[in-house]
XYZ file of C-alpha atoms in Angstrom:
409
model
C 0.107 -0.241 -0.005
C 2.583 2.842 0.560
C 4.073 1.856 -2.704
C 0.752 2.287 -4.054
C 0.436 5.562 -3.072
C 3.672 6.735 -3.521
C 3.134 6.025 -7.250
C -0.151 7.798 -7.230
C 1.563 10.950 -5.733
C 4.076 10.751 -8.367
C 2.333 10.634 -11.152
C -0.474 13.118 -9.872
C 2.619 15.179 -8.737
C 4.151 15.674 -12.447
C 1.326 15.605 -14.046
C 0.019 18.678 -12.453
C 3.723 20.341 -13.199
C 3.113 19.428 -16.847
C -0.634 20.060 -17.543
C -2.421 23.177 -17.000
C -4.967 22.235 -14.448
C -6.361 24.542 -11.779
C -3.688 23.796 -8.638
C -0.318 24.612 -11.160
C -0.204 28.275 -10.009
C -0.577 27.240 -6.534
C 1.911 24.873 -7.181
C 4.426 28.108 -8.668
C 3.446 29.846 -5.819
C 4.276 27.411 -2.753
C 7.481 26.503 -4.677
C 8.682 30.165 -5.101
C 7.809 30.895 -1.110
C 9.921 28.287 -0.302
C 12.586 28.941 -2.479
C 13.007 32.309 -1.824
C 12.909 31.127 1.872
C 15.356 28.663 1.691
C 17.323 31.117 -0.105
C 17.230 33.912 2.979
C 17.438 31.566 5.487
C 21.172 30.090 3.904
C 22.512 33.754 3.059
C 21.789 34.643 6.634
C 23.287 32.154 8.031
C 26.348 32.058 5.880
C 26.283 35.993 6.487
C 26.101 36.329 9.872
C 28.570 33.462 10.820
C 31.300 35.017 8.290
C 30.605 38.415 9.926
C 31.050 36.798 13.561
C 34.543 34.827 12.212
C 35.555 37.820 10.271
C 35.172 40.541 13.424
C 36.761 38.122 16.029
C 39.845 37.086 13.708
C 40.464 40.902 13.350
C 40.024 41.524 17.364
C 42.448 38.310 17.477
C 44.967 39.360 15.031
C 45.327 42.814 17.473
C 45.224 40.648 20.642
C 44.958 37.325 20.442
C 42.329 35.115 21.974
C 43.746 34.885 25.142
C 46.102 37.110 27.103
C 47.926 36.444 30.036
C 48.899 39.751 31.784
C 49.583 41.169 35.042
C 47.261 41.090 37.729
C 47.628 44.709 38.489
C 46.807 45.813 34.629
C 44.473 48.736 34.646
C 42.371 47.863 31.663
C 45.107 50.365 29.590
C 47.903 49.710 26.940
C 50.481 50.975 29.485
C 50.817 47.695 31.527
C 52.340 46.566 34.680
C 55.200 43.984 33.677
C 55.205 40.250 34.318
C 57.981 37.953 34.260
C 57.424 35.281 31.789
C 60.115 32.317 31.841
C 60.613 30.208 28.904
C 59.207 27.339 30.983
C 55.755 29.204 31.699
C 55.795 30.087 28.267
C 56.163 26.460 27.211
C 53.301 25.551 29.732
C 50.842 27.785 28.141
C 51.644 26.204 24.134
C 50.935 22.839 25.474
C 47.379 23.441 26.568
C 45.067 21.441 24.138
C 43.539 23.844 21.342
C 46.762 26.202 21.752
C 47.787 27.269 18.530
C 51.067 29.594 19.531
C 51.723 32.047 22.456
C 53.705 34.810 21.745
C 55.263 37.473 23.773
C 54.289 41.515 23.262
C 55.216 44.854 24.894
C 52.916 47.795 24.685
C 53.662 51.619 25.135
C 51.103 54.152 24.659
C 52.469 57.283 22.860
C 51.693 59.971 19.737
C 52.988 60.225 16.174
C 53.878 63.573 15.320
C 54.549 65.452 12.035
C 55.166 68.699 10.782
C 51.270 69.231 10.132
C 49.314 67.081 12.472
C 49.743 64.750 15.477
C 47.960 61.465 16.887
C 47.848 58.930 19.867
C 48.650 55.609 19.386
C 49.704 52.452 20.760
C 53.284 51.072 19.916
C 53.282 46.948 20.259
C 56.566 45.233 20.060
C 55.977 41.482 18.568
C 57.588 39.088 16.757
C 54.379 37.359 15.597
C 53.337 38.656 12.046
C 50.854 36.257 10.332
C 47.782 38.405 10.934
C 49.489 41.584 10.012
C 51.539 39.890 6.975
C 48.205 39.013 5.628
C 46.984 42.552 5.901
C 49.612 44.112 4.720
C 49.060 46.045 1.510
C 52.525 47.800 0.846
C 55.859 47.730 1.832
C 57.374 45.000 3.891
C 57.189 44.040 8.038
C 59.617 45.783 10.013
C 62.464 43.880 10.853
C 65.076 46.460 12.696
C 64.963 48.624 15.686
C 64.413 51.787 13.328
C 61.170 50.148 11.379
C 57.484 50.514 12.231
C 54.718 49.039 9.936
C 51.453 51.396 10.283
C 48.083 51.635 8.806
C 46.709 53.209 5.953
C 43.872 55.259 7.755
C 46.766 56.357 9.993
C 49.418 56.657 6.980
C 46.834 59.216 5.225
C 45.585 61.226 8.677
C 49.376 61.864 9.190
C 49.959 62.147 5.524
C 52.649 60.016 5.703
C 53.619 57.239 3.362
C 55.939 54.384 2.630
C 59.843 55.677 3.761
C 58.225 58.249 5.580
C 60.586 59.033 8.741
C 58.234 60.314 11.937
C 58.916 61.092 15.234
C 56.726 59.034 18.427
C 56.617 60.875 21.640
C 56.380 58.817 24.336
C 55.680 59.870 28.150
C 57.285 58.429 31.158
C 56.412 59.553 35.072
C 58.566 62.609 34.967
C 60.213 62.620 31.137
C 59.010 62.885 27.858
C 61.020 60.722 24.799
C 61.109 61.382 21.357
C 61.807 58.201 19.048
C 62.425 58.471 15.003
C 61.124 55.996 13.234
C 60.887 55.017 9.648
C 57.801 53.504 7.812
C 58.591 50.522 5.777
C 54.987 49.111 5.163
C 51.493 49.812 5.109
C 48.209 47.572 6.464
C 44.841 47.690 6.156
C 42.456 45.628 8.155
C 39.250 47.991 7.696
C 38.905 47.590 11.523
C 39.253 51.430 12.015
C 38.968 50.971 15.741
C 42.107 49.366 16.403
C 43.581 50.308 12.689
C 44.013 53.996 14.109
C 45.484 52.930 17.025
C 48.266 50.096 16.595
C 51.798 50.928 15.277
C 53.934 47.729 15.147
C 57.536 47.282 15.723
C 59.566 44.441 16.439
C 59.505 43.049 20.213
C 63.406 43.942 20.813
C 62.611 47.415 19.643
C 59.490 47.686 22.457
C 61.912 46.033 25.279
C 64.767 48.816 24.662
C 61.847 51.425 24.881
C 60.430 50.525 27.658
C 64.262 49.466 29.262
C 63.000 45.954 30.519
C 65.182 43.021 31.366
C 64.932 39.993 29.726
C 62.016 37.620 30.350
C 59.959 41.136 31.269
C 56.922 41.638 28.927
C 53.015 43.338 29.096
C 52.118 39.891 28.617
C 51.544 36.811 26.577
C 49.398 36.649 23.538
C 47.643 33.007 23.461
C 45.741 32.087 19.876
C 43.504 29.196 19.904
C 41.943 26.756 16.918
C 38.177 26.657 18.226
C 36.138 29.762 19.423
C 33.647 27.533 20.766
C 36.689 26.137 23.394
C 37.774 29.608 24.598
C 36.093 29.622 27.876
C 37.225 26.236 28.568
C 40.858 26.722 27.392
C 41.121 30.161 29.533
C 39.776 28.518 32.796
C 42.388 25.655 32.085
C 45.160 28.466 31.869
C 43.653 30.399 34.777
C 44.080 27.624 37.054
C 47.594 26.814 35.792
C 48.969 30.286 36.519
C 46.997 31.410 39.206
C 49.198 29.957 42.098
C 52.449 30.487 40.191
C 54.378 33.676 42.041
C 57.336 35.697 40.852
C 60.165 36.467 42.561
C 58.986 38.371 45.317
C 55.958 35.745 46.260
C 53.236 37.446 44.988
C 50.217 36.487 42.175
C 51.149 38.463 38.869
C 49.075 36.726 36.286
C 45.751 37.841 35.081
C 43.767 35.582 32.261
C 41.623 37.645 30.321
C 39.508 36.895 26.789
C 39.052 38.826 23.903
C 35.443 38.702 25.264
C 36.586 40.341 28.395
C 38.569 42.908 26.404
C 35.581 44.018 23.828
C 32.787 43.323 25.586
C 30.501 45.946 23.667
C 31.524 44.162 20.364
C 30.708 40.607 21.436
C 27.330 42.012 22.822
C 26.671 43.331 19.590
C 27.788 40.354 17.657
C 25.480 38.215 20.235
C 22.376 40.312 19.067
C 22.946 38.700 15.353
C 22.002 35.237 17.068
C 18.760 36.082 17.925
C 18.730 38.278 14.427
C 18.863 34.881 12.653
C 16.688 32.610 14.615
C 13.983 35.876 14.110
C 14.534 35.245 10.319
C 14.590 31.589 10.438
C 11.393 31.348 11.862
C 9.579 33.629 9.731
C 10.978 32.491 6.986
C 9.904 28.907 8.044
C 6.069 30.229 8.861
C 6.026 32.106 5.456
C 7.257 28.721 3.605
C 4.584 26.651 5.681
C 1.973 29.016 4.757
C 2.556 28.715 1.197
C 2.481 25.007 1.061
C -0.076 24.671 3.319
C -2.209 26.566 1.093
C -1.369 24.622 -1.789
C -2.049 21.450 -0.287
C -5.563 23.078 0.516
C -6.146 23.932 -2.973
C -4.665 20.138 -4.143
C -7.078 18.939 -1.800
C -10.061 20.616 -2.797
C -9.163 19.736 -6.240
C -8.739 16.574 -5.962
C -11.884 15.894 -4.149
C -13.352 13.629 -6.780
C -10.073 11.398 -6.359
C -10.197 11.032 -3.111
C -14.229 10.212 -3.308
C -13.037 7.344 -5.319
C -10.632 5.959 -3.958
C -12.360 5.876 -0.821
C -15.261 4.202 -2.550
C -12.215 1.669 -3.789
C -11.442 0.681 0.083
C -8.664 3.426 0.815
C -8.673 4.465 4.188
C -8.152 8.090 4.952
C -3.931 7.306 6.128
C -3.706 5.592 2.677
C -4.994 8.876 0.815
C -3.161 11.138 3.322
C -0.564 9.587 2.134
C -0.522 10.312 -1.095
C -0.920 13.956 -0.574
C 1.374 14.454 1.652
C 3.886 12.521 -0.667
C 2.965 15.292 -3.247
C 3.781 17.628 -0.660
C 7.044 16.197 -0.039
C 8.152 16.020 -3.406
C 7.544 20.060 -3.529
C 9.622 20.592 -0.331
C 12.394 18.672 -2.001
C 12.379 20.909 -5.124
C 12.072 23.827 -3.002
C 14.710 23.073 -0.301
C 17.073 21.591 -3.689
C 16.386 24.846 -5.717
C 16.855 27.008 -2.578
C 20.185 25.868 -1.588
C 21.277 25.943 -5.630
C 20.599 29.622 -5.698
C 21.247 30.303 -2.042
C 24.953 28.786 -1.767
C 25.625 30.232 -5.292
C 24.961 33.680 -4.455
C 26.645 32.988 -1.329
C 29.926 32.214 -3.489
C 29.896 34.734 -5.789
C 29.917 36.970 -2.796
C 32.657 35.438 -1.136
C 34.664 35.384 -4.260
C 34.396 38.792 -5.934
C 33.170 40.950 -2.527
C 30.006 42.229 -4.706
C 28.229 43.657 -1.600
C 30.143 46.660 0.228
C 29.856 47.634 3.792
C 30.914 50.720 5.316
C 34.001 49.999 7.316
C 33.769 52.756 9.585
C 30.532 51.296 11.012
C 30.540 47.242 10.624
C 34.281 47.096 10.584
C 34.563 45.483 7.433
C 34.388 46.662 4.018
C 32.202 44.107 2.427
C 29.447 41.474 3.318
C 31.521 38.500 4.748
C 30.544 34.602 3.510
C 31.560 31.568 5.741
C 30.059 28.336 4.551
C 28.785 26.973 7.922
C 28.249 23.202 6.318
C 27.180 22.173 9.467
C 24.061 24.741 10.146
C 23.338 24.554 6.577
C 22.817 21.074 6.569
C 20.876 21.246 9.795
C 18.948 24.271 8.806
C 18.126 21.796 5.769
C 16.802 19.381 8.098
C 14.837 21.413 10.114
C 13.352 22.950 6.947
C 11.932 19.581 6.135
C 11.063 18.535 9.050
C 8.821 21.644 9.946
C 7.305 21.899 6.537
C 5.939 18.193 6.677
C 4.749 18.819 10.332
C 2.897 21.634 9.631
C 1.075 19.913 7.014
C -0.261 17.238 9.044
C -3.329 19.779 10.598
C -4.436 20.779 7.063
C -4.486 16.711 5.594
C -6.591 16.058 8.262
C -9.449 17.627 5.854
C -9.215 14.160 4.105
C -11.113 12.576 6.502
C -13.982 14.810 6.662
C -14.477 13.760 2.810
C -17.583 11.427 2.533
C -17.441 8.798 -0.735
C -21.105 9.713 -0.677
C -21.499 12.652 -0.709
C -18.728 13.134 -3.182
C -20.776 10.533 -5.762
C -24.033 12.747 -4.947
C -22.283 15.809 -5.677
C -21.212 14.720 -9.113
């Protein structure tokens, strides 16, 4: 019986697709609604996941996923130094999901030219992967006299590649000036940080701070999975909380990039709610279209229903016929929705056709990330939810009496 229901449903579905029947416009509307809904949901997931991933990667590029700094850190870039031994650095690098642990030194200051000046933070580091991916002109600094600055900062100060610029640093009772040469320009599109950081080799910052070996502003730790961020941070915290410096004080404090940028990550978390709302709305719209089509299909097939019941078919068998037709339509809509949605996402991923205001959104174009796990889950959810929505209207079949249909005929 189930095979017979499938055969009847298939012949009816394809007959309606090829002939000019009353239900054909309803099929087109329902199919279009399903396709548009799937396209919107796929693009929403790709864009939101891509947006969150891009912003997170940029923040991590400037400050890593986790930092180990001084317990007396005052939430400024003029950090209290900590002692980092080789054994501690090796220990931090050995935790699960940790990609690398690198040392850094920061020093707030000001860049000044003949016509302009701008506050900045000089950051000394020997880890250049992020900035190497975002450098647009020149090379990375390698000597104590060389710095890498952002393109936006260079425009603001009317500087260019090869320009010499003076940096001023204020200590307790002293103002020191240093002359640097710009050997590279970078641009991440994250203006909040691009207008702040000037990069130099780690040893340059150490000399500027006049710190001994093993003394740094902190350790930056990069991990391979943001979902493990809190777990890794907790592991590092419990591993360092009891370690003491030579004076016997607790000196280490662990902070994540979410701790450092609560407003940005609160904003990113709101995007998750937007995704949920959009998906629910699209499922409701798609479900409404399919329900409307199924009702029209049932009303259009009243004679068939009456005939089948007169021949001994029960309500369940007849419902299987119409539900199978609905499943064909849902499958077709999901298939074309995926083809078009993923196609549009791929075009944006490759060509960056849709721009954004980097000053507002921190990126210059709509980012795309193919979160295949979420996309597969979305397709399964769409199919299951659509079929469940159809269960109630399919109950109309049980109200159709063969006697009344025959009498009507």
